[in-house]
PDB file of C-alpha atoms in Angstrom:
ATOM      1  CA  MET A   1       3.855  -8.481   9.816  1.00 29.00           C
ATOM      2  CA  SER A   2       6.956 -10.070   8.363  1.00 30.00           C
ATOM      3  CA  ALA A   3       8.784 -10.037   5.065  1.00 31.00           C
ATOM      4  CA  ILE A   4      10.905 -12.866   3.675  1.00 28.00           C
ATOM      5  CA  ALA A   5      12.744 -13.520   0.428  1.00 30.00           C
ATOM      6  CA  ALA A   6      10.718 -15.468  -2.101  1.00 31.00           C
ATOM      7  CA  GLU A   7      12.064 -16.234  -5.563  1.00 33.00           C
ATOM      8  CA  GLU A   8      13.841 -12.867  -5.842  1.00 33.00           C
ATOM      9  CA  ASN A   9      10.695 -11.054  -4.721  1.00 39.00           C
ATOM     10  CA  VAL A  10       9.415 -10.008  -1.326  1.00 45.00           C
ATOM     11  CA  GLN A  11       6.575 -11.956   0.213  1.00 53.00           C
ATOM     12  CA  GLY A  12       4.588 -10.096   2.844  1.00 61.00           C
ATOM     13  CA  SER A  13       2.147 -11.541   5.296  1.00 57.00           C
ATOM     14  CA  ILE A  14      -0.244 -10.272   7.922  1.00 68.00           C
ATOM     15  CA  GLY A  15      -2.234 -12.284  10.379  1.00 60.00           C
ATOM     16  CA  GLY A  16      -5.874 -11.619  11.185  1.00 62.00           C
ATOM     17  CA  PRO A  17      -8.470 -13.450  13.285  1.00 66.00           C
ATOM     18  CA  GLY A  18      -8.307 -16.952  11.821  1.00 84.00           C
ATOM     19  CA  ILE A  19      -6.924 -15.872   8.432  1.00 90.00           C
ATOM     20  CA  ASP A  20      -3.318 -15.416   7.319  1.00 91.00           C
ATOM     21  CA  VAL A  21      -2.914 -13.118   4.297  1.00 92.00           C
ATOM     22  CA  ARG A  22       0.097 -13.436   2.007  1.00 93.00           C
ATOM     23  CA  TRP A  23       1.119 -11.580  -1.120  1.00 94.00           C
ATOM     24  CA  ILE A  24       4.226 -11.052  -3.259  1.00 93.00           C
ATOM     25  CA  MET A  25       5.865  -7.715  -3.959  1.00 92.00           C
ATOM     26  CA  PRO A  26       8.134  -7.138  -6.981  1.00 91.00           C
ATOM     27  CA  GLU A  27      11.843  -6.449  -6.597  1.00 88.00           C
ATOM     28  CA  GLY A  28      12.986  -2.911  -5.915  1.00 88.00           C
ATOM     29  CA  PHE A  29      10.462  -1.924  -3.242  1.00 92.00           C
ATOM     30  CA  PHE A  30      11.599  -0.118  -0.122  1.00 93.00           C
ATOM     31  CA  GLU A  31       9.550  -1.154   2.900  1.00 91.00           C
ATOM     32  CA  ILE A  32       8.550   1.353   5.587  1.00 92.00           C
ATOM     33  CA  PRO A  33       9.343  -0.231   8.982  1.00 87.00           C
ATOM     34  CA  MET A  34       6.044  -1.038  10.698  1.00 84.00           C
ATOM     35  CA  ASP A  35       6.926  -3.591  13.361  1.00 77.00           C
ATOM     36  CA  ALA A  36       9.703  -1.994  15.409  1.00 68.00           C
ATOM     37  CA  GLU A  37       9.407  -2.561  19.149  1.00 72.00           C
ATOM     38  CA  SER A  38      10.323   0.980  20.203  1.00 77.00           C
ATOM     39  CA  LEU A  39      10.430   4.555  18.941  1.00 79.00           C
ATOM     40  CA  ASP A  40      14.216   4.523  19.006  1.00 82.00           C
ATOM     41  CA  GLU A  41      14.272   1.362  16.894  1.00 85.00           C
ATOM     42  CA  THR A  42      11.794   2.881  14.419  1.00 85.00           C
ATOM     43  CA  ALA A  43      13.867   6.066  14.181  1.00 87.00           C
ATOM     44  CA  GLY A  44      17.024   4.071  13.528  1.00 89.00           C
ATOM     45  CA  GLN A  45      15.345   1.989  10.836  1.00 90.00           C
ATOM     46  CA  LEU A  46      13.963   5.094   9.135  1.00 92.00           C
ATOM     47  CA  VAL A  47      17.396   6.715   9.030  1.00 91.00           C
ATOM     48  CA  GLU A  48      18.854   3.537   7.516  1.00 92.00           C
ATOM     49  CA  LEU A  49      16.029   3.520   4.977  1.00 91.00           C
ATOM     50  CA  ALA A  50      16.732   7.159   4.110  1.00 91.00           C
ATOM     51  CA  ARG A  51      20.367   6.287   3.480  1.00 92.00           C
ATOM     52  CA  ALA A  52      19.325   3.470   1.148  1.00 91.00           C
ATOM     53  CA  VAL A  53      16.792   5.638  -0.689  1.00 88.00           C
ATOM     54  CA  MET A  54      19.003   8.740  -0.986  1.00 89.00           C
ATOM     55  CA  PRO A  55      22.609   7.519  -0.728  1.00 90.00           C
ATOM     56  CA  GLU A  56      24.033  10.691  -2.282  1.00 87.00           C
ATOM     57  CA  ALA A  57      22.061  13.123  -0.106  1.00 89.00           C
ATOM     58  CA  THR A  58      23.510  14.851   2.933  1.00 89.00           C
ATOM     59  CA  PHE A  59      22.722  13.429   6.348  1.00 90.00           C
ATOM     60  CA  GLU A  60      20.558  16.490   7.074  1.00 90.00           C
ATOM     61  CA  VAL A  61      18.369  15.755   4.031  1.00 88.00           C
ATOM     62  CA  GLN A  62      18.188  12.068   4.925  1.00 88.00           C
ATOM     63  CA  LEU A  63      17.185  12.929   8.483  1.00 89.00           C
ATOM     64  CA  GLU A  64      14.530  15.377   7.264  1.00 88.00           C
ATOM     65  CA  TRP A  65      13.082  12.687   5.005  1.00 86.00           C
ATOM     66  CA  ALA A  66      13.024  10.202   7.892  1.00 89.00           C
ATOM     67  CA  VAL A  67      11.216  12.722  10.096  1.00 89.00           C
ATOM     68  CA  MET A  68       8.661  13.383   7.342  1.00 85.00           C
ATOM     69  CA  VAL A  69       7.909   9.656   7.050  1.00 87.00           C
ATOM     70  CA  ALA A  70       7.685   9.304  10.840  1.00 87.00           C
ATOM     71  CA  ALA A  71       5.054  12.058  10.899  1.00 85.00           C
ATOM     72  CA  HIS A  72       2.717   9.759   8.938  1.00 81.00           C
ATOM     73  CA  TYR A  73       2.704   6.917  11.460  1.00 86.00           C
ATOM     74  CA  ASP A  74      -0.414   8.151  13.252  1.00 84.00           C
ATOM     75  CA  SER A  75      -2.309   8.160   9.960  1.00 84.00           C
ATOM     76  CA  PHE A  76      -0.936   4.676   9.202  1.00 85.00           C
ATOM     77  CA  ALA A  77      -2.393   3.424  12.481  1.00 84.00           C
ATOM     78  CA  GLU A  78      -5.740   5.151  11.920  1.00 84.00           C
ATOM     79  CA  ALA A  79      -6.043   3.580   8.463  1.00 84.00           C
ATOM     80  CA  GLY A  80      -5.135   0.103   9.725  1.00 85.00           C
ATOM     81  CA  ILE A  81      -2.064  -0.026   7.469  1.00 91.00           C
ATOM     82  CA  GLN A  82      -0.011  -3.165   8.031  1.00 90.00           C
ATOM     83  CA  TYR A  83       2.416  -2.765   5.139  1.00 92.00           C
ATOM     84  CA  SER A  84       3.698   0.279   3.264  1.00 93.00           C
ATOM     85  CA  GLY A  85       6.328   0.191   0.564  1.00 93.00           C
ATOM     86  CA  PHE A  86       7.436   2.350  -2.342  1.00 94.00           C
ATOM     87  CA  VAL A  87       9.444   2.012  -5.521  1.00 93.00           C
ATOM     88  CA  MET A  88      11.356   4.486  -7.670  1.00 91.00           C
ATOM     89  CA  THR A  89      12.223   4.010 -11.322  1.00 91.00           C
ATOM     90  CA  GLU A  90      12.646   5.881 -14.589  1.00 89.00           C
ATOM     91  CA  VAL A  91      10.065   5.842 -17.371  1.00 88.00           C
ATOM     92  CA  ASP A  92      10.953   7.607 -20.633  1.00 86.00           C
ATOM     93  CA  GLY A  93      13.733   9.439 -18.822  1.00 87.00           C
ATOM     94  CA  GLU A  94      11.476  10.729 -16.028  1.00 89.00           C
ATOM     95  CA  ARG A  95      11.948   9.711 -12.411  1.00 90.00           C
ATOM     96  CA  CYS A  96       8.740   8.082 -11.223  1.00 94.00           C
ATOM     97  CA  THR A  97       7.559   6.680  -7.918  1.00 93.00           C
ATOM     98  CA  ALA A  98       4.654   4.669  -6.548  1.00 95.00           C
ATOM     99  CA  THR A  99       3.520   3.579  -3.106  1.00 94.00           C
ATOM    100  CA  VAL A 100       1.722   0.358  -2.188  1.00 96.00           C
ATOM    101  CA  THR A 101      -0.090  -0.111   1.129  1.00 95.00           C
ATOM    102  CA  VAL A 102      -1.889  -3.098   2.613  1.00 95.00           C
ATOM    103  CA  SER A 103      -4.463  -2.529   5.350  1.00 93.00           C
ATOM    104  CA  MET A 104      -6.928  -4.476   7.443  1.00 91.00           C
ATOM    105  CA  ILE A 105     -10.160  -2.744   8.409  1.00 92.00           C
ATOM    106  CA  ASP A 106     -13.409  -3.882   9.994  1.00 92.00           C
ATOM    107  CA  LEU A 107     -16.242  -4.856   7.667  1.00 94.00           C
ATOM    108  CA  ASP A 108     -19.343  -2.739   8.208  1.00 94.00           C
ATOM    109  CA  GLU A 109     -21.938  -4.884   9.974  1.00 92.00           C
ATOM    110  CA  ARG A 110     -24.516  -3.637   7.458  1.00 93.00           C
ATOM    111  CA  ALA A 111     -22.673  -5.437   4.637  1.00 94.00           C
ATOM    112  CA  GLY A 112     -24.944  -8.461   4.882  1.00 91.00           C
ATOM    113  CA  PRO A 113     -24.433 -11.728   2.969  1.00 91.00           C
ATOM    114  CA  HIS A 114     -23.013  -9.993  -0.148  1.00 93.00           C
ATOM    115  CA  PRO A 115     -20.235  -7.703   1.152  1.00 96.00           C
ATOM    116  CA  VAL A 116     -18.701  -7.084  -2.283  1.00 96.00           C
ATOM    117  CA  GLY A 117     -21.904  -5.445  -3.490  1.00 96.00           C
ATOM    118  CA  PHE A 118     -22.104  -3.397  -0.291  1.00 96.00           C
ATOM    119  CA  LEU A 119     -18.495  -2.215  -0.615  1.00 97.00           C
ATOM    120  CA  GLY A 120     -19.000  -1.308  -4.270  1.00 96.00           C
ATOM    121  CA  SER A 121     -22.165   0.648  -3.512  1.00 96.00           C
ATOM    122  CA  THR A 122     -20.386   2.507  -0.712  1.00 96.00           C
ATOM    123  CA  MET A 123     -17.506   3.493  -2.991  1.00 96.00           C
ATOM    124  CA  ARG A 124     -19.883   4.711  -5.671  1.00 96.00           C
ATOM    125  CA  HIS A 125     -21.872   6.712  -3.103  1.00 95.00           C
ATOM    126  CA  LEU A 126     -18.656   8.353  -1.904  1.00 94.00           C
ATOM    127  CA  GLU A 127     -17.709   9.076  -5.547  1.00 93.00           C
ATOM    128  CA  MET A 128     -14.235   7.680  -4.982  1.00 93.00           C
ATOM    129  CA  GLY A 129     -13.705   6.928  -8.669  1.00 95.00           C
ATOM    130  CA  GLN A 130     -14.411   4.227 -11.235  1.00 97.00           C
ATOM    131  CA  VAL A 131     -15.671   1.192  -9.306  1.00 98.00           C
ATOM    132  CA  SER A 132     -15.756  -2.407 -10.552  1.00 97.00           C
ATOM    133  CA  GLU A 133     -16.385  -5.802  -9.016  1.00 97.00           C
ATOM    134  CA  ILE A 134     -13.609  -8.258  -9.870  1.00 97.00           C
ATOM    135  CA  ALA A 135     -12.778 -11.931  -9.322  1.00 97.00           C
ATOM    136  CA  LEU A 136      -9.394 -12.793  -7.790  1.00 97.00           C
ATOM    137  CA  PRO A 137      -7.808 -16.180  -7.063  1.00 97.00           C
ATOM    138  CA  CYS A 138      -8.510 -15.564  -3.354  1.00 96.00           C
ATOM    139  CA  GLY A 139     -12.158 -14.570  -3.917  1.00 97.00           C
ATOM    140  CA  PRO A 140     -14.377 -11.668  -5.064  1.00 97.00           C
ATOM    141  CA  ALA A 141     -13.258  -8.080  -4.597  1.00 98.00           C
ATOM    142  CA  VAL A 142     -14.010  -4.477  -5.522  1.00 98.00           C
ATOM    143  CA  SER A 143     -11.591  -2.171  -7.320  1.00 98.00           C
ATOM    144  CA  CYS A 144     -11.650   1.603  -7.558  1.00 98.00           C
ATOM    145  CA  ILE A 145      -9.557   3.840  -9.818  1.00 98.00           C
ATOM    146  CA  GLY A 146      -9.444   7.539  -8.965  1.00 96.00           C
ATOM    147  CA  THR A 147      -7.360  10.576  -8.022  1.00 95.00           C
ATOM    148  CA  ARG A 148      -6.620  12.557  -4.868  1.00 91.00           C
ATOM    149  CA  LYS A 149      -5.263  16.058  -4.384  1.00 87.00           C
ATOM    150  CA  GLY A 150      -2.534  16.785  -1.855  1.00 77.00           C
ATOM    151  CA  SER A 151       0.667  18.768  -1.444  1.00 71.00           C
ATOM    152  CA  MET A 152       4.418  18.186  -1.382  1.00 64.00           C
ATOM    153  CA  PRO A 153       6.278  19.890   1.480  1.00 62.00           C
ATOM    154  CA  GLY A 154       8.713  22.599   0.450  1.00 57.00           C
ATOM    155  CA  SER A 155      11.621  20.711   1.991  1.00 55.00           C
ATOM    156  CA  LEU A 156      11.304  18.159  -0.829  1.00 54.00           C
ATOM    157  CA  THR A 157      10.625  20.473  -3.787  1.00 56.00           C
ATOM    158  CA  ALA A 158      13.054  22.289  -6.074  1.00 57.00           C
ATOM    159  CA  SER A 159      11.311  25.614  -5.415  1.00 63.00           C
ATOM    160  CA  GLY A 160      11.463  25.272  -1.643  1.00 67.00           C
ATOM    161  CA  ALA A 161       7.731  25.952  -1.417  1.00 68.00           C
ATOM    162  CA  ASP A 162       4.824  23.586  -0.901  1.00 74.00           C
ATOM    163  CA  GLU A 163       3.524  22.355  -4.258  1.00 73.00           C
ATOM    164  CA  PRO A 164       0.176  20.736  -5.149  1.00 79.00           C
ATOM    165  CA  VAL A 165       0.273  17.040  -6.032  1.00 83.00           C
ATOM    166  CA  VAL A 166      -2.366  14.919  -7.751  1.00 90.00           C
ATOM    167  CA  THR A 167      -2.061  11.230  -6.931  1.00 94.00           C
ATOM    168  CA  SER A 168      -3.681   8.620  -9.147  1.00 96.00           C
ATOM    169  CA  PHE A 169      -4.606   5.443  -7.315  1.00 97.00           C
ATOM    170  CA  ILE A 170      -6.057   1.974  -7.587  1.00 98.00           C
ATOM    171  CA  GLN A 171      -7.665   0.549  -4.470  1.00 98.00           C
ATOM    172  CA  VAL A 172      -8.805  -3.060  -4.140  1.00 98.00           C
ATOM    173  CA  GLN A 173     -10.961  -4.220  -1.232  1.00 98.00           C
ATOM    174  CA  ILE A 174     -11.322  -7.923  -0.482  1.00 97.00           C
ATOM    175  CA  PRO A 175     -13.973  -8.818   2.137  1.00 96.00           C
ATOM    176  CA  LEU A 176     -12.930 -11.709   4.369  1.00 94.00           C
ATOM    177  CA  SER A 177     -15.041 -14.206   6.249  1.00 92.00           C
ATOM    178  CA  ASN A 178     -13.772 -12.977   9.642  1.00 91.00           C
ATOM    179  CA  ALA A 179     -15.666  -9.653   9.324  1.00 91.00           C
ATOM    180  CA  THR A 180     -12.623  -7.734   8.125  1.00 93.00           C
ATOM    181  CA  VAL A 181     -11.651  -6.233   4.765  1.00 95.00           C
ATOM    182  CA  LEU A 182      -8.221  -6.519   3.177  1.00 96.00           C
ATOM    183  CA  VAL A 183      -7.428  -3.238   1.408  1.00 96.00           C
ATOM    184  CA  LEU A 184      -4.580  -2.934  -1.084  1.00 97.00           C
ATOM    185  CA  GLU A 185      -3.790   0.383  -2.722  1.00 97.00           C
ATOM    186  CA  MET A 186      -1.246   1.695  -5.205  1.00 97.00           C
ATOM    187  CA  GLY A 187      -0.783   5.414  -5.657  1.00 96.00           C
ATOM    188  CA  THR A 188       1.514   7.431  -7.887  1.00 95.00           C
ATOM    189  CA  PRO A 189       1.956  11.177  -8.475  1.00 93.00           C
ATOM    190  CA  THR A 190       3.763  10.495 -11.773  1.00 93.00           C
ATOM    191  CA  PRO A 191       1.185   9.883 -14.543  1.00 92.00           C
ATOM    192  CA  ARG A 192       3.822   8.943 -17.118  1.00 92.00           C
ATOM    193  CA  ALA A 193       4.365   5.672 -15.239  1.00 94.00           C
ATOM    194  CA  TRP A 194       0.690   4.842 -14.685  1.00 95.00           C
ATOM    195  CA  ASP A 195       0.659   1.906 -17.106  1.00 95.00           C
ATOM    196  CA  VAL A 196       3.841   0.448 -15.582  1.00 94.00           C
ATOM    197  CA  PHE A 197       2.719   0.807 -11.988  1.00 96.00           C
ATOM    198  CA  SER A 198      -0.867  -0.308 -12.556  1.00 96.00           C
ATOM    199  CA  ALA A 199       0.349  -3.480 -14.294  1.00 96.00           C
ATOM    200  CA  MET A 200       2.757  -4.095 -11.422  1.00 96.00           C
ATOM    201  CA  PHE A 201      -0.024  -3.608  -8.885  1.00 97.00           C
ATOM    202  CA  ALA A 202      -2.323  -5.978 -10.759  1.00 97.00           C
ATOM    203  CA  GLY A 203       0.317  -8.658 -10.253  1.00 96.00           C
ATOM    204  CA  VAL A 204       0.519  -7.902  -6.529  1.00 96.00           C
ATOM    205  CA  VAL A 205      -3.262  -8.134  -6.132  1.00 97.00           C
ATOM    206  CA  LYS A 206      -3.467 -11.384  -8.063  1.00 97.00           C
ATOM    207  CA  SER A 207      -0.742 -12.855  -5.850  1.00 96.00           C
ATOM    208  CA  VAL A 208      -2.844 -12.527  -2.666  1.00 96.00           C
ATOM    209  CA  ARG A 209      -3.440 -15.884  -1.002  1.00 95.00           C
ATOM    210  CA  LEU A 210      -5.408 -16.688   2.142  1.00 94.00           C
ATOM    211  CA  PHE A 211      -4.693 -19.434   4.678  1.00 93.00           C
ATOM    212  CA  SER A 212      -6.382 -20.717   7.814  1.00 90.00           C
ATOM    213  CA  ASP A 213      -4.589 -20.930  11.161  1.00 85.00           C
ATOM    214  CA  ALA A 214      -3.799 -24.535  10.255  1.00 87.00           C
ATOM    215  CA  GLY A 215      -2.138 -23.432   7.015  1.00 88.00           C
ATOM    216  CA  LYS A 216      -4.947 -24.617   4.752  1.00 93.00           C
ATOM    217  CA  PRO A 217      -5.551 -22.489   1.617  1.00 94.00           C
ATOM    218  CA  MET A 218      -8.807 -20.523   1.679  1.00 94.00           C
ATOM    219  CA  VAL A 219     -10.923 -18.865  -1.011  1.00 95.00           C
ATOM    220  CA  MET A 220     -13.611 -16.414   0.009  1.00 95.00           C
ATOM    221  CA  PRO A 221     -17.158 -17.250  -1.199  1.00 88.00           C
ATOM    222  CA  GLY A 222     -18.747 -15.220  -3.982  1.00 70.00           C
TER     223      GLY A 222
END
């Protein structure tokens, strides 16, 4: 995966078997390093990221944050995550944050000739949330809006104890013709900023473009 400047935004891209996927991220996103060649390089990049994210924090706090992020790399790999970025802003005086991930997963061989319908049915069966089939410039897709429960480690809370966190999310799955599925997801634990972040994410999803190995634009069939 690579990231390059594009009209004051960040354009990300990931390559799959025969299909290059590109999308545009808004300004202000911090990108989690995913393509370092060694553990030492990853550790160094995470510390630099921590300094950029928390410039006023002590080095010990920055290092603890970097270690916490590093602990998620196994789950990143298991989920097929190719890109992970987050943004922090203020909405009505409250500090808010959101995370966006982009993943590539295998399409279930049972999907048949209408994978969007299969993906939608699967999401509804799993009761992931509110599921809808949508049309994007790059082809048909399925969206799901829901919530997940988790916890915030005590090292990052004011109380010093682990605290429950409810994350609201939007997930969009785009089946591709190479038997893979492009999965984009935005999640935020700050409900006050839901409208802001969901509108931002809609722009990211609509920016997805597909290209062949020869650089020819592609649109997935309905």
